[in-house]
Coordinates of C-alpha atoms and ligand atoms in Angstrom, one line a residue:
M1 CA 24.8 -106.8 81.9
K2 CA 21.8 -108.6 80.6
I3 CA 18.8 -106.4 79.4
I4 CA 15.8 -108.0 80.1
I5 CA 12.0 -107.4 78.5
A6 CA 9.1 -108.8 81.0
A7 CA 5.0 -108.5 81.7
G8 CA 3.9 -107.7 84.9
K9 CA 3.1 -105.9 88.0
L10 CA 6.1 -103.7 89.5
E11 CA 4.8 -104.0 93.1
Q12 CA 5.4 -107.9 92.6
Q13 CA 9.2 -108.0 91.0
K14 CA 11.6 -109.0 93.5
A15 CA 14.7 -107.0 92.7
D16 CA 17.9 -105.0 94.5
G17 CA 15.9 -101.6 93.3
A18 CA 12.9 -100.7 91.1
I19 CA 12.7 -97.4 89.3
I20 CA 9.5 -95.4 88.2
F21 CA 9.2 -92.2 86.3
L22 CA 7.7 -88.9 87.6
F23 CA 6.3 -85.9 85.8
E24 CA 6.9 -82.4 87.2
G25 CA 3.6 -81.1 88.5
E26 CA 1.7 -84.1 87.9
K27 CA 0.4 -87.2 90.5
P28 CA 2.1 -90.6 89.9
G29 CA 0.6 -92.1 87.0
K30 CA -0.9 -95.5 87.0
V31 CA 2.1 -97.7 88.2
A32 CA 3.3 -95.1 90.3
G33 CA -0.1 -94.7 91.7
R34 CA -0.2 -97.9 93.0
V35 CA 3.2 -98.0 94.6
D36 CA 2.6 -94.6 96.2
L37 CA -1.0 -96.6 97.7
A38 CA 1.1 -99.5 98.7
L39 CA 3.8 -97.1 100.5
G40 CA 1.0 -95.1 102.3
S41 CA 1.2 -92.1 99.5
M42 CA 4.9 -91.3 100.7
I43 CA 5.3 -90.2 97.2
T44 CA 2.4 -87.8 97.3
K45 CA 3.4 -86.7 100.4
L46 CA 6.8 -86.2 99.4
V47 CA 5.9 -84.2 96.0
K48 CA 3.6 -81.9 98.4
R49 CA 6.2 -81.4 100.9
G50 CA 8.3 -79.8 98.4
E51 CA 10.9 -83.1 98.8
Y52 CA 11.1 -84.3 95.9
T53 CA 10.3 -81.9 92.9
A54 CA 10.5 -84.8 89.8
K55 CA 12.6 -82.2 87.8
P56 CA 14.7 -83.4 84.9
G57 CA 17.4 -86.0 86.1
A58 CA 16.0 -85.9 90.1
V59 CA 16.1 -88.8 91.7
H60 CA 15.5 -90.1 95.1
V61 CA 15.8 -93.2 97.0
L62 CA 13.4 -94.6 99.1
Y63 CA 13.1 -98.0 101.3
P64 CA 9.6 -99.6 101.0
E65 CA 10.2 -102.1 103.8
A66 CA 8.7 -104.9 102.3
R67 CA 5.4 -103.0 101.0
I68 CA 6.5 -104.1 97.5
A69 CA 8.7 -106.9 96.8
A70 CA 11.7 -104.6 95.6
E71 CA 14.2 -103.6 98.4
R72 CA 15.1 -99.6 97.2
L73 CA 12.8 -97.9 95.2
V74 CA 14.0 -95.1 92.9
L75 CA 11.5 -92.0 91.9
A76 CA 13.0 -90.8 89.0
G77 CA 12.4 -87.3 87.6
L78 CA 11.1 -86.4 83.8
G79 CA 10.7 -82.8 84.0
K80 CA 7.6 -81.2 82.6
R81 CA 5.7 -83.9 79.9
S82 CA 5.1 -80.8 77.8
E83 CA 8.8 -80.9 77.7
F84 CA 9.6 -84.8 77.4
T85 CA 11.9 -85.9 74.8
L86 CA 13.5 -89.7 74.6
N87 CA 17.1 -87.9 76.1
R88 CA 15.3 -86.5 79.2
L89 CA 14.4 -90.3 79.6
R90 CA 17.9 -91.4 79.0
Q91 CA 18.9 -88.8 81.6
A92 CA 16.5 -90.3 84.2
A93 CA 17.3 -93.4 83.3
G94 CA 21.4 -92.6 83.7
K95 CA 21.0 -90.8 87.1
A96 CA 19.2 -93.4 88.3
A97 CA 20.9 -96.9 87.4
Q98 CA 23.9 -94.7 88.9
I99 CA 22.4 -94.3 92.4
L100 CA 21.1 -97.8 92.4
R101 CA 24.5 -99.0 91.9
S102 CA 26.3 -96.8 94.7
A103 CA 24.0 -98.3 96.8
G104 CA 25.0 -101.8 96.0
A105 CA 22.3 -102.9 94.2
Q106 CA 22.8 -105.1 91.7
D107 CA 19.6 -106.4 89.6
I108 CA 17.1 -103.6 89.0
V109 CA 13.7 -103.3 87.3
I110 CA 12.2 -100.3 85.0
D111 CA 8.9 -99.1 85.1
A112 CA 8.4 -98.9 80.9
D113 CA 5.0 -97.8 81.0
G114 CA 3.5 -94.5 80.7
L115 CA 6.2 -93.0 78.7
G116 CA 4.4 -92.2 75.5
Q117 CA 3.2 -94.3 72.6
D118 CA 6.3 -95.3 71.4
A119 CA 7.4 -98.3 73.6
E120 CA 10.0 -99.6 71.0
A121 CA 11.7 -96.3 71.6
S122 CA 11.3 -96.0 75.2
A123 CA 13.0 -98.9 75.6
Q124 CA 16.0 -98.1 73.6
A125 CA 16.2 -94.9 75.7
L126 CA 16.3 -96.5 78.7
T127 CA 18.7 -99.2 77.7
E128 CA 20.8 -96.8 76.2
G129 CA 20.4 -94.5 79.3
S130 CA 21.1 -97.0 82.2
I131 CA 24.2 -98.6 80.1
L132 CA 25.8 -95.0 79.0
G133 CA 25.4 -93.9 82.9
L134 CA 26.7 -97.3 84.4
Y135 CA 29.8 -97.0 82.1
R136 CA 33.4 -97.1 83.8
F137 CA 36.9 -97.6 82.8
L138 CA 38.1 -99.4 85.0
K139 CA 41.1 -101.2 83.4
Y140 CA 44.0 -99.5 84.7
K141 CA 42.7 -99.5 88.2
T142 CA 45.0 -102.1 90.0
N143 CA 43.0 -102.0 93.6
D144 CA 39.6 -101.6 92.4
T145 CA 38.0 -105.5 92.4
N146 CA 35.4 -103.7 95.2
N147 CA 33.9 -101.2 92.5
R148 CA 34.1 -104.2 89.3
N149 CA 31.9 -106.4 91.9
K150 CA 29.7 -104.2 92.2
D151 CA 28.2 -103.6 88.8
I152 CA 24.7 -104.1 87.7
R153 CA 24.2 -107.7 86.2
K154 CA 20.6 -107.9 85.3
I155 CA 18.0 -104.5 84.5
V156 CA 14.1 -106.0 83.8
L157 CA 12.1 -103.4 81.6
L158 CA 8.7 -104.1 82.8
T159 CA 5.8 -103.5 81.1
E160 CA 1.6 -104.4 82.0
T161 CA 0.5 -104.8 78.3
P162 CA 2.2 -108.5 77.0
A163 CA 1.0 -107.1 73.3
L164 CA 4.3 -104.4 73.8
V165 CA 6.7 -107.0 74.5
K166 CA 7.9 -107.6 71.4
A167 CA 8.4 -104.4 70.5
M168 CA 10.5 -103.3 73.7
Q169 CA 12.6 -106.0 72.9
K170 CA 13.5 -104.8 69.7
G171 CA 13.9 -101.5 71.1
A172 CA 16.1 -102.8 73.8
R173 CA 18.4 -104.9 71.2
T174 CA 19.4 -101.6 69.3
G175 CA 19.7 -99.9 72.4
E176 CA 22.3 -102.3 73.4
V177 CA 23.9 -102.4 70.4
I178 CA 24.3 -98.5 70.1
A179 CA 25.2 -98.3 74.0
G180 CA 28.0 -101.2 73.6
S181 CA 29.7 -99.3 70.5
T182 CA 29.6 -95.7 72.2
A183 CA 31.1 -97.9 75.2
M184 CA 33.9 -99.2 72.8
V185 CA 34.6 -95.5 71.5
R186 CA 34.5 -94.4 75.1
D187 CA 36.9 -96.9 76.2
M188 CA 39.1 -96.4 73.4
V189 CA 39.1 -92.5 73.7
N190 CA 40.0 -92.7 77.3
H191 CA 43.0 -95.3 76.4
P192 CA 46.6 -93.8 77.4
P193 CA 48.1 -93.0 74.2
K194 CA 50.6 -95.0 74.4
D195 CA 47.9 -98.4 74.7
M196 CA 46.2 -96.5 71.3
T197 CA 48.6 -95.8 68.7
P198 CA 47.7 -96.5 64.9
S199 CA 48.9 -99.9 64.5
I200 CA 46.5 -100.5 67.7
I201 CA 43.7 -99.0 66.2
A202 CA 44.1 -100.8 62.9
A203 CA 44.3 -103.9 64.8
Q204 CA 41.0 -103.2 66.6
A205 CA 39.2 -102.6 63.8
K206 CA 40.3 -105.6 62.2
A207 CA 39.1 -107.4 65.1
I208 CA 35.7 -105.5 65.0
A209 CA 35.6 -106.5 61.0
K210 CA 35.8 -110.1 62.0
Q211 CA 33.1 -110.3 64.4
F212 CA 30.6 -108.1 62.1
R213 CA 30.2 -108.3 58.5
L214 CA 33.0 -105.7 57.6
T215 CA 36.1 -105.4 55.9
V216 CA 39.5 -103.6 56.5
K217 CA 42.3 -102.5 54.4
V218 CA 45.1 -101.0 56.3
L219 CA 47.4 -98.5 53.8
E220 CA 51.0 -98.8 54.9
R221 CA 53.3 -95.7 54.6
K222 CA 54.4 -97.0 51.1
Q223 CA 51.1 -97.1 49.7
M224 CA 50.4 -93.4 51.3
E225 CA 53.3 -92.2 49.3
K226 CA 52.1 -94.1 46.0
L227 CA 48.8 -92.3 46.7
G228 CA 50.6 -88.6 47.1
M229 CA 49.1 -88.4 50.3
G230 CA 51.6 -85.6 51.4
A231 CA 49.6 -83.8 54.0
L232 CA 48.9 -87.1 56.2
L233 CA 52.9 -88.4 55.5
G234 CA 53.6 -84.6 56.6
V235 CA 51.9 -84.8 59.5
A236 CA 53.4 -88.4 60.6
S237 CA 57.0 -87.5 59.8
G238 CA 57.5 -86.9 63.3
S239 CA 56.4 -89.6 64.8
A240 CA 58.2 -93.2 65.9
Q241 CA 54.9 -95.0 65.2
P242 CA 53.9 -95.7 62.0
P243 CA 51.2 -94.0 60.4
K244 CA 48.2 -96.0 59.0
F245 CA 45.1 -95.4 56.8
I246 CA 42.6 -97.5 58.3
I247 CA 39.3 -98.1 55.4
V248 CA 36.4 -99.8 56.7
E249 CA 33.8 -101.1 54.5
Y250 CA 30.3 -102.0 55.2
R251 CA 28.4 -103.4 52.0
R252 CA 24.6 -103.7 52.4
G253 CA 23.2 -101.4 50.1
G254 CA 23.1 -103.1 47.0
K255 CA 24.1 -100.6 43.9
K256 CA 23.4 -97.8 46.4
P257 CA 26.2 -95.1 46.1
F258 CA 28.2 -95.3 49.8
I259 CA 27.9 -93.2 52.5
A260 CA 31.5 -91.5 53.2
L261 CA 32.7 -90.8 56.9
V262 CA 35.8 -90.0 58.0
G263 CA 37.6 -89.4 61.1
K264 CA 40.1 -87.5 62.7
T265 CA 42.7 -90.4 64.1
I266 CA 45.2 -88.7 65.9
T267 CA 46.3 -90.5 68.5
F268 CA 48.1 -88.1 70.0
D269 CA 48.8 -84.1 69.6
S270 CA 51.6 -82.6 71.2
G271 CA 51.2 -79.7 68.6
G272 CA 54.5 -80.9 67.4
I273 CA 57.3 -78.5 66.4
S274 CA 54.9 -75.5 67.3
I275 CA 54.1 -77.7 70.4
K276 CA 51.8 -77.3 72.8
P277 CA 52.0 -76.1 76.5
G278 CA 52.5 -78.4 79.3
E279 CA 49.0 -77.9 80.7
G280 CA 46.0 -80.0 79.8
M281 CA 48.1 -81.6 77.2
D282 CA 47.4 -85.5 78.7
K283 CA 43.9 -84.3 77.1
M284 CA 45.3 -84.6 73.5
K285 CA 44.9 -88.6 73.4
D286 CA 41.5 -87.6 72.4
D287 CA 42.1 -86.5 69.2
M288 CA 41.3 -89.7 67.5
A289 CA 37.6 -89.4 69.2
G290 CA 36.4 -88.9 65.6
G291 CA 38.2 -91.8 64.2
A292 CA 36.7 -93.8 67.0
A293 CA 33.1 -92.5 66.8
V294 CA 33.4 -93.6 63.1
L295 CA 34.7 -96.8 63.6
G296 CA 31.9 -97.2 66.1
A297 CA 29.3 -96.4 63.8
M298 CA 30.3 -99.0 61.5
R299 CA 30.3 -101.8 64.0
T300 CA 26.8 -100.4 64.8
A301 CA 25.7 -100.3 61.2
A302 CA 26.8 -103.6 60.6
A303 CA 25.3 -104.9 64.1
L304 CA 21.9 -103.5 63.1
D305 CA 22.3 -104.8 59.6
L306 CA 21.5 -101.3 57.7
P307 CA 20.6 -101.3 54.3
L308 CA 23.5 -99.1 53.2
N309 CA 26.8 -99.0 51.7
I310 CA 29.2 -97.4 53.7
V311 CA 32.9 -96.4 54.0
G312 CA 35.0 -95.6 57.1
L313 CA 38.2 -93.9 56.7
L314 CA 40.7 -93.3 60.1
P315 CA 43.7 -91.2 58.7
A316 CA 45.7 -92.4 61.9
T317 CA 48.6 -90.7 63.2
E318 CA 50.6 -89.2 66.6
N319 CA 51.4 -85.7 65.8
M320 CA 55.0 -85.2 67.3
P321 CA 58.0 -83.3 67.2
G322 CA 61.2 -84.5 66.3
G323 CA 64.3 -84.4 64.1
R324 CA 62.7 -85.3 61.4
A325 CA 59.4 -83.6 61.6
Y326 CA 57.2 -81.2 59.8
K327 CA 57.9 -77.6 60.5
P328 CA 56.6 -74.1 60.3
G329 CA 57.5 -72.9 56.7
D330 CA 56.6 -76.4 54.7
V331 CA 54.6 -76.6 52.0
L332 CA 53.1 -80.3 51.8
R333 CA 51.7 -81.7 48.4
T334 CA 47.9 -83.2 49.2
M335 CA 46.5 -86.4 47.3
S336 CA 44.3 -83.7 45.5
G337 CA 47.2 -82.0 44.0
Q338 CA 46.7 -78.8 45.9
T339 CA 49.4 -77.1 48.1
I340 CA 49.4 -76.2 51.8
E341 CA 51.7 -73.9 53.6
I342 CA 52.2 -74.5 56.8
L343 CA 52.3 -71.6 59.2
N344 CA 51.5 -74.0 62.5
T345 CA 52.1 -77.7 63.1
D346 CA 49.2 -77.7 65.6
A347 CA 46.6 -77.2 63.0
E348 CA 47.2 -80.8 61.8
G349 CA 44.1 -82.2 62.0
R350 CA 43.0 -80.4 58.7
L351 CA 45.8 -81.7 57.0
I352 CA 45.4 -85.6 57.4
L353 CA 41.6 -85.0 56.7
S354 CA 42.3 -83.4 53.4
D355 CA 43.9 -86.3 52.0
A356 CA 41.4 -88.8 53.7
L357 CA 38.7 -86.5 51.9
S358 CA 40.2 -87.1 48.4
Y359 CA 40.1 -90.5 49.3
A360 CA 36.6 -90.7 49.9
C361 CA 35.7 -88.9 47.0
T362 CA 37.3 -91.8 44.8
Y363 CA 34.4 -94.1 46.3
K364 CA 32.1 -91.0 44.5
P365 CA 30.0 -91.4 47.4
A366 CA 26.2 -90.1 48.1
V367 CA 27.6 -87.7 51.2
I368 CA 30.6 -87.4 53.1
V369 CA 30.5 -86.8 56.8
D370 CA 34.2 -86.0 58.6
I371 CA 34.2 -86.0 62.7
A372 CA 36.8 -84.4 64.2
T373 CA 38.3 -82.8 67.2
L374 CA 39.0 -80.2 65.2
T375 CA 39.7 -76.6 66.9
G376 CA 39.8 -75.3 70.4
A377 CA 38.0 -72.5 69.1
C378 CA 34.8 -74.3 68.7
G379 CA 35.0 -74.2 72.4
V380 CA 35.5 -70.7 72.5
A381 CA 32.2 -70.4 70.1
L382 CA 29.8 -72.8 71.5
G383 CA 31.2 -74.0 75.1
N384 CA 30.9 -77.3 76.2
E385 CA 27.5 -78.3 74.9
A386 CA 27.5 -78.3 71.2
I387 CA 29.2 -80.1 68.3
G388 CA 30.2 -77.5 65.8
M389 CA 28.3 -78.0 62.2
L390 CA 29.3 -77.0 58.5
G391 CA 28.8 -77.8 55.3
T392 CA 27.5 -77.3 51.8
D393 CA 24.6 -79.1 51.1
D394 CA 21.3 -78.1 53.0
R395 CA 19.4 -81.5 53.2
L396 CA 22.5 -82.8 54.7
K397 CA 22.7 -80.7 57.4
K398 CA 18.8 -81.0 58.1
S399 CA 19.3 -84.8 58.3
I400 CA 22.3 -84.3 60.8
R401 CA 20.9 -81.6 62.7
E402 CA 17.7 -84.1 63.2
A403 CA 19.4 -87.0 64.3
G404 CA 21.2 -84.6 67.0
E405 CA 17.7 -83.6 68.2
Q406 CA 17.3 -87.5 68.5
T407 CA 20.4 -88.3 70.1
G408 CA 20.9 -85.6 72.3
E409 CA 24.2 -84.8 70.3
R410 CA 22.9 -81.6 69.2
V411 CA 25.0 -79.4 66.7
W412 CA 25.2 -76.0 65.9
E413 CA 26.2 -74.7 62.6
M414 CA 28.5 -72.0 61.6
P415 CA 28.7 -70.2 58.2
L416 CA 31.2 -71.2 55.4
W417 CA 30.9 -67.7 53.5
A418 CA 33.1 -66.6 50.2
E419 CA 34.5 -64.2 52.5
Y420 CA 36.3 -66.6 55.2
F421 CA 38.2 -68.5 52.4
D422 CA 40.3 -65.0 52.0
L423 CA 41.7 -65.9 55.6
I424 CA 43.7 -68.8 54.2
K425 CA 45.4 -67.5 51.0
S426 CA 48.7 -68.4 51.1
D427 CA 51.7 -66.1 49.5
I428 CA 53.6 -69.6 48.2
A429 CA 51.2 -72.4 48.2
D430 CA 47.5 -72.8 47.1
M431 CA 46.3 -72.1 50.5
K432 CA 47.7 -71.7 54.5
N433 CA 47.0 -74.1 57.2
T434 CA 45.6 -71.4 59.8
G435 CA 43.6 -68.6 59.2
G436 CA 44.3 -66.0 62.5
R437 CA 42.9 -65.4 65.5
G438 CA 39.1 -64.7 64.4
G439 CA 36.4 -67.6 63.2
G440 CA 38.7 -70.7 63.7
V441 CA 36.4 -73.3 63.5
I442 CA 35.3 -71.8 60.1
T443 CA 39.0 -71.4 58.5
A444 CA 39.4 -74.5 59.5
A445 CA 36.4 -76.1 57.5
A446 CA 36.9 -73.7 55.1
L447 CA 40.3 -76.0 53.9
L448 CA 38.6 -79.2 54.6
S449 CA 35.7 -77.8 52.1
K450 CA 38.7 -77.6 49.1
F451 CA 38.7 -81.6 49.3
V452 CA 35.6 -82.7 48.7
Q453 CA 34.9 -81.9 45.1
K454 CA 31.3 -81.7 44.2
Y455 CA 30.0 -84.3 47.2
P456 CA 27.4 -83.2 49.4
W457 CA 29.4 -83.0 52.7
V458 CA 28.9 -82.0 56.3
H459 CA 32.0 -81.6 59.2
L460 CA 31.4 -81.9 62.6
D461 CA 34.1 -79.9 65.3
I462 CA 33.6 -82.2 68.2
A463 CA 37.0 -80.8 70.2
A464 CA 34.9 -79.3 73.1
V465 CA 32.5 -82.4 73.9
A466 CA 34.3 -85.4 73.2
F467 CA 35.8 -85.3 76.8
T468 CA 33.9 -83.9 79.8
A469 CA 35.2 -82.9 83.3
K470 CA 32.1 -82.6 84.2
E471 CA 30.1 -85.5 85.2
R472 CA 26.7 -85.1 83.2
P473 CA 23.6 -87.4 83.5
Y474 CA 24.5 -90.5 81.4
T475 CA 28.0 -89.5 80.8
P476 CA 30.7 -90.0 83.4
I477 CA 33.9 -88.0 83.7
G478 CA 36.4 -88.7 80.7
A479 CA 35.4 -89.4 76.9
T480 CA 31.9 -88.9 75.9
G481 CA 31.9 -91.2 72.9
I482 CA 30.2 -87.8 71.1
G483 CA 29.2 -88.6 67.2
M484 CA 29.0 -92.6 67.5
R485 CA 25.0 -92.0 68.2
L486 CA 24.7 -89.0 66.0
L487 CA 26.0 -90.9 63.2
T488 CA 24.1 -93.9 64.0
Q489 CA 20.9 -91.8 63.8
F490 CA 22.2 -90.2 60.8
L491 CA 22.7 -93.6 58.9
R492 CA 19.7 -95.1 60.0
D493 CA 17.1 -92.2 59.5
Y494 CA 19.3 -92.4 55.8
G495 CA 18.5 -96.2 55.5
K496 CA 14.7 -95.5 56.1
K497 CA 14.4 -93.0 53.0
K498 CA 15.9 -94.1 50.4
Ligands
LIG1 N1 43.4 -81.2 68.4 C1 43.2 -79.9 68.1 C2 42.4 -79.4 68.7 C3 41.4 -79.6 70.3 C4 41.8 -78.5 71.1 C5 40.7 -80.8 70.2 C6 41.3 -78.3 72.4 C7 40.7 -80.6 71.8 C8 40.8 -80.1 72.5 C9 43.6 -79.1 67.2 O1 44.7 -80.2 66.4 C10 44.7 -78.3 67.5 O2 45.8 -77.9 67.8 N2 43.9 -76.8 66.9 C11 44.3 -75.8 66.9 C12 44.5 -75.0 65.5 C13 45.3 -74.0 65.4 C14 46.8 -74.1 65.7 C15 44.8 -72.9 64.6 C16 44.0 -74.6 68.2 O3 42.8 -75.0 68.1 O4 44.6 -74.3 69.0
LIG2 MN1 46.8 -79.9 67.1
LIG3 ZN1 44.7 -81.8 66.7

C-alpha cells in the first residue's frame, strides 16, 4: 500500500473514496463545508436530523454522484473537539478505511487539514490508523483471492497548504514504519505455534537484522548451560524444540549506556506438567507477544535511525509436558545464582525472564523494560483495556505512562510494596514461582524484581491485551501487536531527552 502526500482541493480528487472528519456538535470545517455545499448541504441535513452524530469512530458512507470527483465519501467522527486525541484520529481513520475497503474502494484520499496544529503528528496518526485498521492475516486462507485482490492500494493524505507537505511526508514515513513493524508483530503472534518456534523466531530476527542496521546473536542450549541459565533451561526441558536465547543489538548512540528491552517469548504455553485446561489453550500461541513486540521495536528504532544504543533480549522456548519436563517441587538455579522452587510449571514466564533480566544486567543498562504475557490475573484486575505496569523507578514509569497516552496503548500501575514479597517466600529455596490466588500480577512482578539488581526497571504485563476477541477501531480480531508502538514511543522520547 502506498501513502502519498499531496496538496490540492478534496472536491477535485478522483478516487474510489474520500474521507473527511467531523467534530461532534460542530458545523463541517473549511474543506468539509465546501464539500457539504457541493452536495446540497447533505452533511448538514444528516447532522440536523440526528442521522449522523460524529461520535468517536462513527462512520457513514455517502454517494456524491459526480458532485465531487470521488466516487464515495465517508464521514468519519472524531467526537468532541475538547476531547480530541491522536488516538481518536487513528480510530476514525481505521474505521473509515475499513468501510471503504468493504465497499470495494482501492484508492482513497483523506482530508488531512483542520485536525490541530501539528501536521506531522496528524499525518503519522492517519497513516498508522488506516494501515493498522486494514491489517489482515490471510496466510493460511487458501481460498481467499477475492479478499486479497480487494486490498486498498493507495492512500493520499491531502492538504490545501503546500507548506505543510514536507512535515506531513515525515509523519507519514514514521507512520508507515511503525505500522509496518506492528503488522510484523501481529503476523508473528497470529502464526500457528508450529510455524513460530524458537528457531523460526531466531531466523526471523536474523533476517530483520540483515534488512536493517542490527546485529543478532543466538545462544544455543550449550551456551545457556555455560551461563547457568537454569530457569530458562528448566522451562525448555519438556520441549522437543530447542530453546534459543536471541540477542538483538542496535548501536547508534555513541557512548550512551544501553537501553535493555526484554520480551517473554514462549512460543506455546501448554502449562507444562501443570497442564492448562483444553478450552482456550489455542490462545497460548500468543505467549511470545512480548518478544515479538521487542523485535518490532528494534526494527523500528533501526528504521527511524534513533540516536540510541538498545539491546533486545528474547528468551525463546516452548513450555511443554514430557518425560524430561521440569516438575512441581523442582528447584531451579538461575543465572543470578538465586534458586526458585517450582510450585506450578505454568508460571513459566517469570522463570525465563529471570535469566533474561540477569543477562540484561551484564550490559549495565540505563534502564530495563520487560514486556510479557505474564498472568491471567492481569485481565482479572484490569480487564482487556490496560497494560499492567510495575517497576522500581518513578521517572521511567512516568515516561512509559506518557508513551501509553500518546499511542493509545495505555498502562495502569500496580504496587510493588514490601508486604507482597512475603507471598513468594519458599521453605526450601530463595523464592517460589507462585504467590497464591490474590495479587497474581504483583507477585509475578515481585519475583522479576529480584533479578534486575539496581537498574531502573519497568515490567509490562500484556497477557490480557496481546490478543483481542472483539473487533476494535484499528485492531481486527486476533493479535493486537500491543507494546510495539508503546516501546517505540518510549524510545523516541528517550532519544530526544538526552
Ligand atoms: N501465559 C500465561 C498467562 C496468560 C494467561 C497469557 C492468559 C495470556 C492469556 C502464563 O504463563 C500463565 O500461565 N500464568 C499463570 C500463572 C499461575 C500459574 C500462577 C496464570 O495466570 O494462570
Ligand atoms: Mn504459563
Ligand atoms: Zn505463559
